[in-house]
């Protein structure tokens, strides 16, 4: 199954409100993904010490490249409240299993699938958070080169396909055919 970004801003707002009201950990995981564009493997290994300033700095597991992302005001506010009183070594997205262990990638997927069921979404997976970040960034700033760099892609076409922009444009054009 090919996962897609969440393209609707109002839907994103509803999901954020729901998560904020029901589960702070899952809310923050969701926010981190859609505001920073990290892969889920990198999000899950974040500890309190990684988010104390305005920037989240890490070496990406997949690319082994260093990446620094400035938190948005919304993410920083939520992060500050969430980490209050926690030790630097504590994982942000702790599992109930073990002592100071992050949730698994499988559990992160299950959380997102539960959201998909609650909000009647299809084609949702752990990559949805990263794709949503890229899609929303592209729609707001219309700069494929910048988002290509942020996602560590090697070319613009790869980025456009990854975000589903090409298919979206094709679908729009197809809907205008009247010959």
Short mmCIF file of C-alpha atoms in Angstrom, two decimals, residues 25-128:
data_model
loop_
_atom_site.label_atom_id
_atom_site.label_comp_id
_atom_site.label_asym_id
_atom_site.label_seq_id
_atom_site.Cartn_x
_atom_site.Cartn_y
_atom_site.Cartn_z
CA UNK A 25 2.58 11.27 23.83
CA UNK A 26 0.83 10.42 20.57
CA UNK A 27 -0.05 14.07 20.04
CA UNK A 28 3.59 15.09 20.33
CA UNK A 29 4.75 12.26 18.07
CA UNK A 30 2.24 13.41 15.44
CA UNK A 31 3.29 17.07 15.78
CA UNK A 32 6.98 16.22 15.55
CA UNK A 33 6.37 14.32 12.33
CA UNK A 34 4.23 16.92 10.58
CA UNK A 35 6.29 19.89 11.78
CA UNK A 36 9.82 18.51 11.24
CA UNK A 37 9.57 15.86 8.53
CA UNK A 38 11.74 13.31 10.32
CA UNK A 39 11.37 9.63 9.55
CA UNK A 40 9.58 7.69 12.27
CA UNK A 41 12.80 5.82 13.11
CA UNK A 42 14.42 9.16 13.98
CA UNK A 43 11.40 10.49 15.86
CA UNK A 44 11.24 7.43 18.10
CA UNK A 45 14.86 7.72 19.22
CA UNK A 46 14.45 11.34 20.40
CA UNK A 47 15.23 12.01 24.04
CA UNK A 48 14.51 15.06 26.20
CA UNK A 49 18.08 16.33 25.68
CA UNK A 50 17.43 16.56 21.93
CA UNK A 51 14.54 18.99 22.28
CA UNK A 52 15.55 21.41 25.03
CA UNK A 53 16.47 24.28 22.69
CA UNK A 54 14.67 25.51 19.60
CA UNK A 55 16.44 23.09 17.27
CA UNK A 56 16.20 19.32 17.10
CA UNK A 57 19.59 18.02 16.00
CA UNK A 58 20.23 14.42 15.06
CA UNK A 59 21.99 12.04 12.72
CA UNK A 60 19.41 10.44 10.51
CA UNK A 61 19.40 6.68 10.88
CA UNK A 62 18.80 5.98 7.19
CA UNK A 63 21.12 8.52 5.58
CA UNK A 64 23.68 8.89 8.39
CA UNK A 65 23.51 12.62 7.66
CA UNK A 66 23.35 15.32 10.29
CA UNK A 67 20.09 17.25 10.32
CA UNK A 68 18.96 20.22 12.35
CA UNK A 69 15.36 21.40 12.32
CA UNK A 70 14.02 24.45 14.10
CA UNK A 71 10.82 23.69 15.97
CA UNK A 72 7.71 25.64 15.09
CA UNK A 73 6.16 27.75 17.84
CA UNK A 74 3.34 25.24 18.25
CA UNK A 75 5.72 22.29 18.53
CA UNK A 76 8.06 24.11 20.94
CA UNK A 77 5.16 25.11 23.22
CA UNK A 78 3.83 21.56 23.34
CA UNK A 79 7.33 20.11 23.73
CA UNK A 80 8.18 22.44 26.62
CA UNK A 81 5.06 21.38 28.52
CA UNK A 82 5.60 17.70 27.73
CA UNK A 83 9.24 17.49 28.89
CA UNK A 84 8.78 19.54 32.06
CA UNK A 85 10.28 17.56 34.96
CA UNK A 86 11.69 14.79 32.76
CA UNK A 87 15.37 13.79 32.76
CA UNK A 88 17.60 14.46 29.76
CA UNK A 89 18.00 10.75 28.98
CA UNK A 90 14.28 9.98 28.96
CA UNK A 91 12.83 8.98 25.60
CA UNK A 92 10.05 11.28 24.43
CA UNK A 93 7.84 8.51 23.16
CA UNK A 94 8.22 5.93 25.90
CA UNK A 95 6.76 2.48 25.81
CA UNK A 96 5.04 1.02 28.82
CA UNK A 97 7.29 -2.01 28.31
CA UNK A 98 10.76 -1.96 29.82
CA UNK A 99 12.49 0.89 31.55
CA UNK A 100 12.94 4.02 29.45
CA UNK A 101 12.42 2.33 26.09
CA UNK A 102 10.81 4.08 23.11
CA UNK A 103 7.71 2.67 21.50
CA UNK A 104 8.42 0.42 18.55
CA UNK A 105 7.96 1.35 14.93
CA UNK A 106 5.17 -1.22 14.88
CA UNK A 107 3.41 0.56 17.76
CA UNK A 108 3.79 3.93 16.00
CA UNK A 109 2.17 2.37 12.93
CA UNK A 110 -0.68 0.99 15.06
CA UNK A 111 -1.27 4.45 16.56
CA UNK A 112 -1.53 5.98 13.09
CA UNK A 113 -3.79 3.17 11.85
CA UNK A 114 -6.10 3.81 14.83
CA UNK A 115 -6.21 7.48 13.79
CA UNK A 116 -6.97 6.41 10.23
CA UNK A 117 -9.91 4.36 11.49
CA UNK A 118 -11.15 7.18 13.75
CA UNK A 119 -10.98 9.74 10.93
CA UNK A 120 -11.87 7.41 8.04
CA UNK A 121 -8.55 7.86 6.27
CA UNK A 122 -6.97 5.51 3.76
CA UNK A 123 -3.35 5.00 2.73
CA UNK A 124 -1.98 6.03 6.14
CA UNK A 125 1.27 4.74 7.61
CA UNK A 126 4.30 5.96 9.50
CA UNK A 127 5.57 7.79 6.41
CA UNK A 128 2.35 9.81 6.30
#
